[in-house]
Amino acid sequence: MTTCSILELLDIDLKEQNKLQLSCIAGRGGLSNKITSSKISRPGLPLSGYFEAFAGTAVQVFGHGEQRYIDMLAKNGDFKNIAKLFSYDVPCCIFTHSYKPCDKIIEIAENSGTPILQTPLMSSDFSRHLYQLLDEIFAPTKTIHGVLVEVYGIGVLITGDSGVGKSETALELIERGHRLISDDTVKIRNLGSTYLIGSGENPILAHHMEIRGIGIINLANIFGVGAIREKKQIQLMVHLEEWDSTKSYDRVGEDTMTETLLGIQVAKLIIPVKPGRNIPIIIETAARNERLKQLGYYSAKEFDQNVLKWFESEAARKMYYINEENT
Amino acid sequence: MVSKELVVSNRAGIHARPAAMIVKVANKFKSNLFMEKEDMKINGKSIMGVITLGAGYKSKILISCEGEDEQDMASAIEKLFNNRFEE
């Protein structure tokens, strides 16, 4: 199971997001403490003495309310509940609004080896960032053998047996202006049970590709930075397989096939490969079709509806002719 | 299915050249080869996959072969590991 230590939390550099802006003010001995769940606790109730159902192993965030309450407790010299709180397996306590707790509390924290962290952010902003971050860290992950490319803004995961031509297909797609996220091993994460994010297993290796006959190539260098992406939501799965003449393939495309990955359903297509079939163009078309579907337009269904309408009008016309003949 | 736990015994670990050797041997067989390290499982017939494992010196790797010639494949891969990939 993945864990994250407090030291990692301090070091974390969030791209495209505000930093957590954390600094450690006490209890450095506990910086190796591990955060084991994505829960965040606001310890208002424990501070007032109610420890039932207290999430003692979660990160404790002290907001404005808790800070006022601590001030009051400190003024009265009542540190009983605070000491009890620190006796739990608390990975760390975080004070927002750059609040600095009194010396006595710092002493309690030092003795129990619990890091006290401070951030200038507001509690609501900070909690939101922290939730998002912990969600990412503790998201269920899985490594899949396949290639992830972005085609017309749709994240397409190409799977298939070794040697079926996944990498070559991806190469042609990149040549046509699409982007590669990862070749060969794709790490997928289930974020908030709502969508799947795919990325390379290792950032050093992600944008390299092995092409039989050439060897390992670096795509960022060959095609430029515009040809690569770090991560992308997986919206379509394309499974390539050798053409099997005994198998029947989807010819109309009215029903959507799906596959469940980490509990999330993803649309799936099975595309048979044989010489003379231009797979990259088929994938481009599939991605365009998927975009249309997301906009609520189903080509196959629309086609079928038109056919039915035509039959109906034809039947109506026939009736008319029959009536004419009779009169 | 045949599973075996192997230890990387060459100093440099499984870098590009040993990875290529594994893939070359694996592709001689019809069976599928999967290699696992910690919570990562990859297809042993792809070079990038094998390198992505990041198998350094003394790391333990669980290989599993599945198919008609699984036994021969497992022993061929084991032989490679025992020979330290000729390094």
mmCIF file of C-alpha atoms in Angstrom:
data_model
loop_
_atom_site.group_PDB
_atom_site.id
_atom_site.type_symbol
_atom_site.label_atom_id
_atom_site.label_comp_id
_atom_site.label_asym_id
_atom_site.label_seq_id
_atom_site.Cartn_x
_atom_site.Cartn_y
_atom_site.Cartn_z
ATOM 1 C CA MET A 1 0.000 0.000 0.000
ATOM 2 C CA THR A 2 1.239 3.466 -0.779
ATOM 3 C CA THR A 3 2.106 5.807 2.035
ATOM 4 C CA CYS A 4 3.445 9.309 2.229
ATOM 5 C CA SER A 5 5.732 10.615 4.927
ATOM 6 C CA ILE A 6 5.459 14.084 6.416
ATOM 7 C CA LEU A 7 8.817 14.944 4.890
ATOM 8 C CA GLU A 8 7.438 14.133 1.436
ATOM 9 C CA LEU A 9 4.419 16.279 2.193
ATOM 10 C CA LEU A 10 6.695 19.215 3.009
ATOM 11 C CA ASP A 11 8.726 18.670 -0.126
ATOM 12 C CA ILE A 12 5.871 18.185 -2.520
ATOM 13 C CA ASP A 13 5.799 20.487 -5.495
ATOM 14 C CA LEU A 14 2.325 20.687 -6.968
ATOM 15 C CA LYS A 15 2.227 21.553 -10.609
ATOM 16 C CA GLU A 16 -0.655 23.754 -11.797
ATOM 17 C CA GLN A 17 -1.742 24.215 -8.188
ATOM 18 C CA ASN A 18 -0.895 26.404 -5.293
ATOM 19 C CA LYS A 19 1.722 24.915 -3.083
ATOM 20 C CA LEU A 20 0.670 23.815 0.360
ATOM 21 C CA GLN A 21 3.279 26.260 1.702
ATOM 22 C CA LEU A 22 3.972 24.101 4.717
ATOM 23 C CA SER A 23 6.803 24.611 7.150
ATOM 24 C CA CYS A 24 7.693 22.589 10.174
ATOM 25 C CA ILE A 25 7.890 24.502 13.468
ATOM 26 C CA ALA A 26 8.253 21.664 15.967
ATOM 27 C CA GLY A 27 8.489 17.906 16.414
ATOM 28 C CA ARG A 28 11.062 17.320 13.701
ATOM 29 C CA GLY A 29 11.730 13.881 15.168
ATOM 30 C CA GLY A 30 8.471 12.698 13.684
ATOM 31 C CA LEU A 31 9.024 13.844 10.123
ATOM 32 C CA SER A 32 9.307 10.232 9.017
ATOM 33 C CA ASN A 33 5.765 9.540 10.284
ATOM 34 C CA LYS A 34 3.625 8.012 7.590
ATOM 35 C CA ILE A 35 0.243 9.243 6.490
ATOM 36 C CA THR A 36 -1.793 6.115 5.884
ATOM 37 C CA SER A 37 -5.191 7.392 4.837
ATOM 38 C CA SER A 38 -6.666 10.168 2.746
ATOM 39 C CA LYS A 39 -8.774 11.326 5.681
ATOM 40 C CA ILE A 40 -8.370 14.756 7.210
ATOM 41 C CA SER A 41 -9.577 15.383 10.748
ATOM 42 C CA ARG A 42 -10.673 18.682 12.276
ATOM 43 C CA PRO A 43 -10.107 18.024 15.976
ATOM 44 C CA GLY A 44 -12.747 20.320 17.455
ATOM 45 C CA LEU A 45 -14.595 17.611 19.350
ATOM 46 C CA PRO A 46 -11.500 15.869 20.798
ATOM 47 C CA LEU A 47 -10.232 19.227 22.054
ATOM 48 C CA SER A 48 -13.458 19.649 23.969
ATOM 49 C CA GLY A 49 -12.979 16.205 25.482
ATOM 50 C CA TYR A 50 -15.053 13.959 23.225
ATOM 51 C CA PHE A 51 -12.719 11.261 21.855
ATOM 52 C CA GLU A 52 -15.358 8.839 20.598
ATOM 53 C CA ALA A 53 -14.819 8.019 16.877
ATOM 54 C CA PHE A 54 -11.764 10.287 16.801
ATOM 55 C CA ALA A 55 -9.746 9.739 13.609
ATOM 56 C CA GLY A 56 -6.467 9.552 15.518
ATOM 57 C CA THR A 57 -4.401 8.269 12.595
ATOM 58 C CA ALA A 58 -5.452 11.046 10.225
ATOM 59 C CA VAL A 59 -3.789 14.380 9.576
ATOM 60 C CA GLN A 60 -5.172 16.931 12.053
ATOM 61 C CA VAL A 61 -5.967 20.352 10.665
ATOM 62 C CA PHE A 62 -6.424 23.129 13.212
ATOM 63 C CA GLY A 63 -8.440 25.946 11.698
ATOM 64 C CA HIS A 64 -9.492 29.239 13.104
ATOM 65 C CA GLY A 65 -12.125 27.758 15.453
ATOM 66 C CA GLU A 66 -9.788 25.163 16.922
ATOM 67 C CA GLN A 67 -7.066 27.786 17.360
ATOM 68 C CA ARG A 68 -9.370 30.073 19.336
ATOM 69 C CA TYR A 69 -10.382 27.122 21.483
ATOM 70 C CA ILE A 70 -6.731 26.204 22.136
ATOM 71 C CA ASP A 71 -6.050 29.806 23.130
ATOM 72 C CA MET A 72 -8.855 29.584 25.634
ATOM 73 C CA LEU A 73 -7.610 26.229 27.000
ATOM 74 C CA ALA A 74 -4.074 27.615 27.301
ATOM 75 C CA LYS A 75 -5.352 30.657 29.124
ATOM 76 C CA ASN A 76 -7.084 28.408 31.659
ATOM 77 C CA GLY A 77 -3.982 26.160 31.875
ATOM 78 C CA ASP A 78 -6.045 23.143 30.799
ATOM 79 C CA PHE A 79 -3.829 20.940 28.589
ATOM 80 C CA LYS A 80 -5.464 17.590 29.440
ATOM 81 C CA ASN A 81 -7.331 17.111 26.142
ATOM 82 C CA ILE A 82 -4.435 18.409 24.060
ATOM 83 C CA ALA A 83 -2.053 15.951 25.707
ATOM 84 C CA LYS A 84 -4.570 13.153 25.134
ATOM 85 C CA LEU A 85 -4.870 14.124 21.471
ATOM 86 C CA PHE A 86 -1.095 13.914 21.037
ATOM 87 C CA SER A 87 -1.040 10.507 22.753
ATOM 88 C CA TYR A 88 -2.847 9.098 19.703
ATOM 89 C CA ASP A 89 -0.926 7.980 16.610
ATOM 90 C CA VAL A 90 -1.353 11.374 14.972
ATOM 91 C CA PRO A 91 0.942 11.649 11.914
ATOM 92 C CA CYS A 92 1.068 15.445 12.090
ATOM 93 C CA CYS A 93 -0.847 18.540 13.175
ATOM 94 C CA ILE A 94 -1.249 21.408 10.762
ATOM 95 C CA PHE A 95 -2.106 24.947 11.811
ATOM 96 C CA THR A 96 -3.534 27.243 9.160
ATOM 97 C CA HIS A 97 -3.405 31.070 9.077
ATOM 98 C CA SER A 98 0.276 30.857 10.188
ATOM 99 C CA TYR A 99 -0.898 30.308 13.750
ATOM 100 C CA LYS A 100 1.805 29.467 16.252
ATOM 101 C CA PRO A 101 0.637 27.428 19.242
ATOM 102 C CA CYS A 102 1.943 28.281 22.719
ATOM 103 C CA ASP A 103 5.202 26.843 24.095
ATOM 104 C CA LYS A 104 3.473 24.268 26.258
ATOM 105 C CA ILE A 105 1.767 22.680 23.234
ATOM 106 C CA ILE A 106 5.043 22.689 21.321
ATOM 107 C CA GLU A 107 6.638 20.910 24.254
ATOM 108 C CA ILE A 108 3.867 18.278 24.267
ATOM 109 C CA ALA A 109 4.350 17.785 20.511
ATOM 110 C CA GLU A 110 8.146 17.471 20.861
ATOM 111 C CA ASN A 111 7.746 14.874 23.597
ATOM 112 C CA SER A 112 5.300 12.781 21.577
ATOM 113 C CA GLY A 113 7.343 13.161 18.362
ATOM 114 C CA THR A 114 4.479 14.681 16.405
ATOM 115 C CA PRO A 115 5.451 17.281 13.817
ATOM 116 C CA ILE A 116 3.662 20.631 14.004
ATOM 117 C CA LEU A 117 3.303 22.216 10.611
ATOM 118 C CA GLN A 118 2.195 25.679 9.713
ATOM 119 C CA THR A 119 0.718 27.179 6.572
ATOM 120 C CA PRO A 120 -0.296 30.749 5.721
ATOM 121 C CA LEU A 121 -3.278 29.474 3.701
ATOM 122 C CA MET A 122 -6.876 29.646 4.871
ATOM 123 C CA SER A 123 -8.329 26.403 6.260
ATOM 124 C CA SER A 124 -10.848 25.986 3.445
ATOM 125 C CA ASP A 125 -8.242 26.490 0.694
ATOM 126 C CA PHE A 126 -5.695 24.367 2.475
ATOM 127 C CA SER A 127 -8.120 21.476 3.098
ATOM 128 C CA ARG A 128 -9.144 21.498 -0.523
ATOM 129 C CA HIS A 129 -5.529 21.282 -1.723
ATOM 130 C CA LEU A 130 -4.676 18.637 0.837
ATOM 131 C CA TYR A 131 -7.746 16.504 0.001
ATOM 132 C CA GLN A 132 -6.873 16.648 -3.671
ATOM 133 C CA LEU A 133 -3.277 15.724 -2.969
ATOM 134 C CA LEU A 134 -4.077 12.843 -0.604
ATOM 135 C CA ASP A 135 -6.698 11.603 -3.055
ATOM 136 C CA GLU A 136 -4.013 11.404 -5.728
ATOM 137 C CA ILE A 137 -1.550 9.685 -3.431
ATOM 138 C CA PHE A 138 -4.005 7.079 -2.186
ATOM 139 C CA ALA A 139 -5.800 6.532 -5.491
ATOM 140 C CA PRO A 140 -6.018 2.854 -6.480
ATOM 141 C CA THR A 141 -3.429 2.195 -9.193
ATOM 142 C CA LYS A 142 -2.746 -0.485 -11.734
ATOM 143 C CA THR A 143 -0.085 -0.948 -14.379
ATOM 144 C CA ILE A 144 -1.290 -1.955 -17.804
ATOM 145 C CA HIS A 145 0.546 -3.170 -20.880
ATOM 146 C CA GLY A 146 -0.449 -0.747 -23.599
ATOM 147 C CA VAL A 147 0.122 2.636 -25.172
ATOM 148 C CA LEU A 148 -1.672 5.795 -24.137
ATOM 149 C CA VAL A 149 -2.091 8.521 -26.741
ATOM 150 C CA GLU A 150 -4.184 11.640 -26.923
ATOM 151 C CA VAL A 151 -6.101 11.806 -30.204
ATOM 152 C CA TYR A 152 -8.198 14.919 -30.871
ATOM 153 C CA GLY A 153 -8.351 15.503 -27.122
ATOM 154 C CA ILE A 154 -9.550 11.978 -26.329
ATOM 155 C CA GLY A 155 -7.280 9.793 -24.207
ATOM 156 C CA VAL A 156 -7.014 6.521 -26.127
ATOM 157 C CA LEU A 157 -5.494 3.472 -24.472
ATOM 158 C CA ILE A 158 -4.265 1.030 -27.107
ATOM 159 C CA THR A 159 -3.891 -2.533 -25.859
ATOM 160 C CA GLY A 160 -3.050 -5.801 -27.519
ATOM 161 C CA ASP A 161 -0.523 -8.593 -27.527
ATOM 162 C CA SER A 162 3.152 -7.943 -27.882
ATOM 163 C CA GLY A 163 4.093 -7.472 -31.535
ATOM 164 C CA VAL A 164 0.608 -6.602 -32.784
ATOM 165 C CA GLY A 165 1.775 -3.099 -33.671
ATOM 166 C CA LYS A 166 0.779 -0.848 -30.769
ATOM 167 C CA SER A 167 3.956 1.219 -30.787
ATOM 168 C CA GLU A 168 3.986 1.551 -34.587
ATOM 169 C CA THR A 169 0.368 2.709 -34.501
ATOM 170 C CA ALA A 170 1.201 5.255 -31.819
ATOM 171 C CA LEU A 171 4.196 6.453 -33.830
ATOM 172 C CA GLU A 172 2.027 7.077 -36.870
ATOM 173 C CA LEU A 173 -0.501 8.913 -34.680
ATOM 174 C CA ILE A 174 2.242 11.156 -33.304
ATOM 175 C CA GLU A 175 3.458 11.794 -36.828
ATOM 176 C CA ARG A 176 -0.083 12.946 -37.597
ATOM 177 C CA GLY A 177 0.077 15.500 -34.782
ATOM 178 C CA HIS A 178 -1.322 13.608 -31.789
ATOM 179 C CA ARG A 179 0.407 13.195 -28.448
ATOM 180 C CA LEU A 180 2.012 10.336 -26.594
ATOM 181 C CA ILE A 181 1.590 9.941 -22.860
ATOM 182 C CA SER A 182 3.269 6.600 -22.331
ATOM 183 C CA ASP A 183 4.424 3.660 -24.381
ATOM 184 C CA ASP A 184 4.343 0.078 -23.202
ATOM 185 C CA THR A 185 3.537 0.474 -19.523
ATOM 186 C CA VAL A 186 0.731 2.766 -18.509
ATOM 187 C CA LYS A 187 0.048 3.496 -14.881
ATOM 188 C CA ILE A 188 -3.626 4.131 -14.358
ATOM 189 C CA ARG A 189 -5.116 5.754 -11.301
ATOM 190 C CA ASN A 190 -8.711 5.909 -10.203
ATOM 191 C CA LEU A 191 -9.249 9.465 -9.028
ATOM 192 C CA GLY A 192 -12.190 9.924 -6.710
ATOM 193 C CA SER A 193 -13.956 6.925 -8.318
ATOM 194 C CA THR A 194 -14.989 9.244 -11.135
ATOM 195 C CA TYR A 195 -12.319 9.012 -13.795
ATOM 196 C CA LEU A 196 -9.131 7.248 -14.775
ATOM 197 C CA ILE A 197 -5.880 9.051 -15.253
ATOM 198 C CA GLY A 198 -3.098 7.391 -17.184
ATOM 199 C CA SER A 199 0.551 8.320 -17.014
ATOM 200 C CA GLY A 200 3.956 6.776 -17.503
ATOM 201 C CA GLU A 201 5.222 4.467 -14.783
ATOM 202 C CA ASN A 202 8.438 6.397 -14.528
ATOM 203 C CA PRO A 203 8.876 9.984 -15.729
ATOM 204 C CA ILE A 204 12.407 9.239 -16.946
ATOM 205 C CA LEU A 205 11.267 6.458 -19.248
ATOM 206 C CA ALA A 206 7.779 7.590 -20.208
ATOM 207 C CA HIS A 207 8.411 9.300 -23.516
ATOM 208 C CA HIS A 208 10.686 6.673 -24.944
ATOM 209 C CA MET A 209 9.547 4.083 -27.359
ATOM 210 C CA GLU A 210 10.931 0.844 -28.659
ATOM 211 C CA ILE A 211 10.454 0.280 -32.360
ATOM 212 C CA ARG A 212 11.539 -3.068 -33.714
ATOM 213 C CA GLY A 213 14.423 -2.528 -36.073
ATOM 214 C CA ILE A 214 15.379 0.923 -34.777
ATOM 215 C CA GLY A 215 15.686 0.434 -31.043
ATOM 216 C CA ILE A 216 14.815 2.843 -28.270
ATOM 217 C CA ILE A 217 13.997 6.381 -29.347
ATOM 218 C CA ASN A 218 13.237 9.551 -27.399
ATOM 219 C CA LEU A 219 10.031 11.040 -28.782
ATOM 220 C CA ALA A 220 10.357 14.399 -27.064
ATOM 221 C CA ASN A 221 13.635 14.939 -28.908
ATOM 222 C CA ILE A 222 12.521 13.612 -32.263
ATOM 223 C CA PHE A 223 9.060 15.162 -32.501
ATOM 224 C CA GLY A 224 9.379 18.042 -30.071
ATOM 225 C CA VAL A 225 7.664 18.852 -26.816
ATOM 226 C CA GLY A 226 4.312 19.261 -28.582
ATOM 227 C CA ALA A 227 4.174 15.530 -29.213
ATOM 228 C CA ILE A 228 4.146 14.489 -25.586
ATOM 229 C CA ARG A 229 1.924 14.808 -22.541
ATOM 230 C CA GLU A 230 2.462 13.864 -18.949
ATOM 231 C CA LYS A 231 -0.961 12.487 -18.065
ATOM 232 C CA LYS A 232 -4.390 12.192 -19.567
ATOM 233 C CA GLN A 233 -7.805 10.884 -18.687
ATOM 234 C CA ILE A 234 -8.539 7.536 -20.336
ATOM 235 C CA GLN A 235 -11.776 7.860 -22.307
ATOM 236 C CA LEU A 236 -11.507 5.113 -24.886
ATOM 237 C CA MET A 237 -9.850 1.715 -25.041
ATOM 238 C CA VAL A 238 -8.838 0.254 -28.368
ATOM 239 C CA HIS A 239 -7.857 -3.369 -28.340
ATOM 240 C CA LEU A 240 -5.839 -4.481 -31.358
ATOM 241 C CA GLU A 241 -5.839 -8.151 -32.270
ATOM 242 C CA GLU A 242 -4.825 -10.279 -35.213
ATOM 243 C CA TRP A 243 -7.699 -10.647 -37.673
ATOM 244 C CA ASP A 244 -9.509 -13.863 -36.820
ATOM 245 C CA SER A 245 -11.721 -14.905 -39.718
ATOM 246 C CA THR A 246 -13.807 -17.147 -37.460
ATOM 247 C CA LYS A 247 -14.695 -14.252 -35.171
ATOM 248 C CA SER A 248 -17.399 -11.732 -35.951
ATOM 249 C CA TYR A 249 -16.567 -8.077 -35.407
ATOM 250 C CA ASP A 250 -18.912 -5.200 -34.718
ATOM 251 C CA ARG A 251 -20.250 -3.945 -38.028
ATOM 252 C CA VAL A 252 -22.838 -1.397 -36.974
ATOM 253 C CA GLY A 253 -21.528 0.033 -33.721
ATOM 254 C CA GLU A 254 -24.916 0.659 -32.174
ATOM 255 C CA ASP A 255 -24.107 -0.899 -28.813
ATOM 256 C CA THR A 256 -21.216 0.469 -26.836
ATOM 257 C CA MET A 257 -18.878 -2.128 -25.424
ATOM 258 C CA THR A 258 -17.208 -1.212 -22.160
ATOM 259 C CA GLU A 259 -14.470 -2.578 -19.992
ATOM 260 C CA THR A 260 -14.182 -1.992 -16.275
ATOM 261 C CA LEU A 261 -10.797 -0.771 -15.090
ATOM 262 C CA LEU A 262 -10.337 -0.192 -11.359
ATOM 263 C CA GLY A 263 -14.129 -0.041 -11.047
ATOM 264 C CA ILE A 264 -14.692 2.554 -13.749
ATOM 265 C CA GLN A 265 -16.307 1.762 -17.078
ATOM 266 C CA VAL A 266 -14.451 2.811 -20.205
ATOM 267 C CA ALA A 267 -15.777 2.520 -23.759
ATOM 268 C CA LYS A 268 -13.937 -0.205 -25.644
ATOM 269 C CA LEU A 269 -13.447 -1.117 -29.275
ATOM 270 C CA ILE A 270 -11.896 -4.266 -30.668
ATOM 271 C CA ILE A 271 -10.097 -3.589 -33.911
ATOM 272 C CA PRO A 272 -8.811 -6.465 -36.007
ATOM 273 C CA VAL A 273 -5.417 -5.922 -37.568
ATOM 274 C CA LYS A 274 -4.403 -7.254 -40.954
ATOM 275 C CA PRO A 275 -2.087 -6.031 -43.680
ATOM 276 C CA GLY A 276 -3.601 -3.152 -45.596
ATOM 277 C CA ARG A 277 -5.713 -1.839 -42.723
ATOM 278 C CA ASN A 278 -4.578 1.595 -41.694
ATOM 279 C CA ILE A 279 -4.993 1.366 -37.938
ATOM 280 C CA PRO A 280 -3.993 4.979 -37.076
ATOM 281 C CA ILE A 281 -6.765 6.347 -39.305
ATOM 282 C CA ILE A 282 -9.247 3.930 -37.767
ATOM 283 C CA ILE A 283 -8.221 5.129 -34.301
ATOM 284 C CA GLU A 284 -8.515 8.771 -35.360
ATOM 285 C CA THR A 285 -12.005 8.081 -36.641
ATOM 286 C CA ALA A 286 -12.894 6.231 -33.446
ATOM 287 C CA ALA A 287 -11.705 9.223 -31.394
ATOM 288 C CA ARG A 288 -13.777 11.643 -33.479
ATOM 289 C CA ASN A 289 -16.767 9.340 -33.115
ATOM 290 C CA GLU A 290 -16.207 9.196 -29.351
ATOM 291 C CA ARG A 291 -16.212 12.990 -29.215
ATOM 292 C CA LEU A 292 -19.490 13.064 -31.093
ATOM 293 C CA LYS A 293 -20.917 10.527 -28.636
ATOM 294 C CA GLN A 294 -19.852 12.725 -25.745
ATOM 295 C CA LEU A 295 -21.767 15.552 -27.386
ATOM 296 C CA GLY A 296 -24.792 13.253 -27.559
ATOM 297 C CA TYR A 297 -24.593 12.353 -31.234
ATOM 298 C CA TYR A 298 -24.427 8.651 -32.025
ATOM 299 C CA SER A 299 -23.606 8.084 -35.707
ATOM 300 C CA ALA A 300 -24.814 4.489 -35.767
ATOM 301 C CA LYS A 301 -28.058 5.210 -33.917
ATOM 302 C CA GLU A 302 -28.771 8.273 -36.027
ATOM 303 C CA PHE A 303 -28.213 6.243 -39.163
ATOM 304 C CA ASP A 304 -30.586 3.541 -37.971
ATOM 305 C CA GLN A 305 -33.241 6.113 -37.094
ATOM 306 C CA ASN A 306 -32.982 7.620 -40.562
ATOM 307 C CA VAL A 307 -33.371 4.177 -42.131
ATOM 308 C CA LEU A 308 -36.499 3.561 -40.044
ATOM 309 C CA LYS A 309 -37.928 6.960 -40.976
ATOM 310 C CA TRP A 310 -37.316 6.238 -44.629
ATOM 311 C CA PHE A 311 -39.143 2.880 -44.351
ATOM 312 C CA GLU A 312 -42.050 4.618 -42.692
ATOM 313 C CA SER A 313 -42.387 7.327 -45.317
ATOM 314 C CA GLU A 314 -41.986 4.743 -48.056
ATOM 315 C CA ALA A 315 -44.759 2.660 -46.523
ATOM 316 C CA ALA A 316 -47.000 5.737 -46.255
ATOM 317 C CA ARG A 317 -46.340 6.609 -49.887
ATOM 318 C CA LYS A 318 -47.120 3.043 -50.987
ATOM 319 C CA MET A 319 -50.444 3.169 -49.187
ATOM 320 C CA TYR A 320 -51.246 6.346 -51.069
ATOM 321 C CA TYR A 321 -50.403 4.765 -54.426
ATOM 322 C CA ILE A 322 -52.468 1.688 -53.611
ATOM 323 C CA ASN A 323 -55.443 3.929 -52.775
ATOM 324 C CA GLU A 324 -54.957 5.825 -56.034
ATOM 325 C CA GLU A 325 -54.981 2.633 -58.062
ATOM 326 C CA ASN A 326 -58.208 1.480 -56.415
ATOM 327 C CA THR A 327 -60.095 4.640 -57.180
ATOM 328 C CA MET B 1 1.401 -21.480 -15.070
ATOM 329 C CA VAL B 2 4.988 -21.613 -13.812
ATOM 330 C CA SER B 3 6.119 -19.001 -11.289
ATOM 331 C CA LYS B 4 9.605 -18.421 -9.984
ATOM 332 C CA GLU B 5 11.237 -15.834 -7.818
ATOM 333 C CA LEU B 6 14.554 -14.676 -9.235
ATOM 334 C CA VAL B 7 17.163 -12.319 -7.859
ATOM 335 C CA VAL B 8 19.061 -9.866 -10.034
ATOM 336 C CA SER B 9 22.684 -10.805 -9.456
ATOM 337 C CA ASN B 10 24.579 -8.520 -11.824
ATOM 338 C CA ARG B 11 25.858 -5.253 -10.358
ATOM 339 C CA ALA B 12 24.316 -2.939 -12.940
ATOM 340 C CA GLY B 13 20.813 -4.369 -12.604
ATOM 341 C CA ILE B 14 18.455 -4.888 -15.519
ATOM 342 C CA HIS B 15 19.374 -2.013 -17.788
ATOM 343 C CA ALA B 16 18.897 -1.834 -21.556
ATOM 344 C CA ARG B 17 21.156 -4.716 -22.574
ATOM 345 C CA PRO B 18 19.939 -7.335 -20.064
ATOM 346 C CA ALA B 19 16.371 -6.230 -20.783
ATOM 347 C CA ALA B 20 16.936 -6.838 -24.485
ATOM 348 C CA MET B 21 18.303 -10.298 -23.667
ATOM 349 C CA ILE B 22 15.257 -11.190 -21.605
ATOM 350 C CA VAL B 23 12.883 -10.004 -24.319
ATOM 351 C CA LYS B 24 14.840 -11.818 -27.019
ATOM 352 C CA VAL B 25 14.719 -15.102 -25.110
ATOM 353 C CA ALA B 26 11.064 -14.589 -24.161
ATOM 354 C CA ASN B 27 10.042 -13.994 -27.757
ATOM 355 C CA LYS B 28 11.450 -17.386 -28.775
ATOM 356 C CA PHE B 29 8.604 -18.995 -26.846
ATOM 357 C CA LYS B 30 4.897 -18.978 -27.472
ATOM 358 C CA SER B 31 3.946 -18.574 -23.805
ATOM 359 C CA ASN B 32 3.353 -15.233 -22.151
ATOM 360 C CA LEU B 33 5.894 -13.922 -19.683
ATOM 361 C CA PHE B 34 4.983 -11.593 -16.866
ATOM 362 C CA MET B 35 7.456 -10.070 -14.461
ATOM 363 C CA GLU B 36 6.485 -8.622 -11.115
ATOM 364 C CA LYS B 37 8.402 -6.405 -8.774
ATOM 365 C CA GLU B 38 6.602 -5.082 -5.717
ATOM 366 C CA ASP B 39 3.210 -3.920 -6.991
ATOM 367 C CA MET B 40 4.272 -3.546 -10.621
ATOM 368 C CA LYS B 41 3.479 -6.219 -13.176
ATOM 369 C CA ILE B 42 4.714 -5.934 -16.738
ATOM 370 C CA ASN B 43 4.826 -7.944 -19.921
ATOM 371 C CA GLY B 44 8.217 -9.624 -20.250
ATOM 372 C CA LYS B 45 8.102 -9.498 -24.028
ATOM 373 C CA SER B 46 8.545 -5.749 -24.209
ATOM 374 C CA ILE B 47 11.852 -3.998 -23.618
ATOM 375 C CA MET B 48 10.430 -0.759 -22.259
ATOM 376 C CA GLY B 49 8.307 -2.741 -19.837
ATOM 377 C CA VAL B 50 11.253 -4.706 -18.487
ATOM 378 C CA ILE B 51 13.348 -1.547 -18.078
ATOM 379 C CA THR B 52 10.460 0.226 -16.350
ATOM 380 C CA LEU B 53 10.620 -2.387 -13.595
ATOM 381 C CA GLY B 54 13.725 -0.599 -12.409
ATOM 382 C CA ALA B 55 15.244 -3.840 -11.201
ATOM 383 C CA GLY B 56 18.513 -2.938 -9.540
ATOM 384 C CA TYR B 57 21.157 -5.176 -7.997
ATOM 385 C CA LYS B 58 19.709 -7.792 -5.636
ATOM 386 C CA SER B 59 16.089 -6.893 -6.327
ATOM 387 C CA LYS B 60 13.663 -9.783 -6.306
ATOM 388 C CA ILE B 61 11.521 -10.435 -9.346
ATOM 389 C CA LEU B 62 8.660 -12.853 -9.631
ATOM 390 C CA ILE B 63 8.352 -14.276 -13.123
ATOM 391 C CA SER B 64 5.334 -16.166 -14.317
ATOM 392 C CA CYS B 65 5.101 -18.018 -17.603
ATOM 393 C CA GLU B 66 1.811 -19.113 -19.047
ATOM 394 C CA GLY B 67 1.239 -21.145 -22.195
ATOM 395 C CA GLU B 68 2.146 -24.348 -23.959
ATOM 396 C CA ASP B 69 5.932 -24.085 -23.475
ATOM 397 C CA GLU B 70 5.858 -22.405 -20.065
ATOM 398 C CA GLN B 71 8.293 -24.843 -18.433
ATOM 399 C CA ASP B 72 11.036 -24.340 -21.049
ATOM 400 C CA MET B 73 10.516 -20.590 -20.985
ATOM 401 C CA ALA B 74 10.838 -20.373 -17.210
ATOM 402 C CA SER B 75 14.070 -22.348 -17.203
ATOM 403 C CA ALA B 76 15.512 -20.283 -20.079
ATOM 404 C CA ILE B 77 14.784 -17.040 -18.203
ATOM 405 C CA GLU B 78 16.152 -18.480 -14.983
ATOM 406 C CA LYS B 79 19.345 -19.436 -16.802
ATOM 407 C CA LEU B 80 19.764 -15.832 -17.964
ATOM 408 C CA PHE B 81 19.439 -14.557 -14.396
ATOM 409 C CA ASN B 82 21.868 -17.151 -13.086
ATOM 410 C CA ASN B 83 24.421 -16.258 -15.777
ATOM 411 C CA ARG B 84 24.189 -12.621 -14.604
ATOM 412 C CA PHE B 85 23.190 -11.709 -18.151
ATOM 413 C CA GLU B 86 26.755 -12.534 -19.184
ATOM 414 C CA GLU B 87 28.108 -9.518 -17.301
#
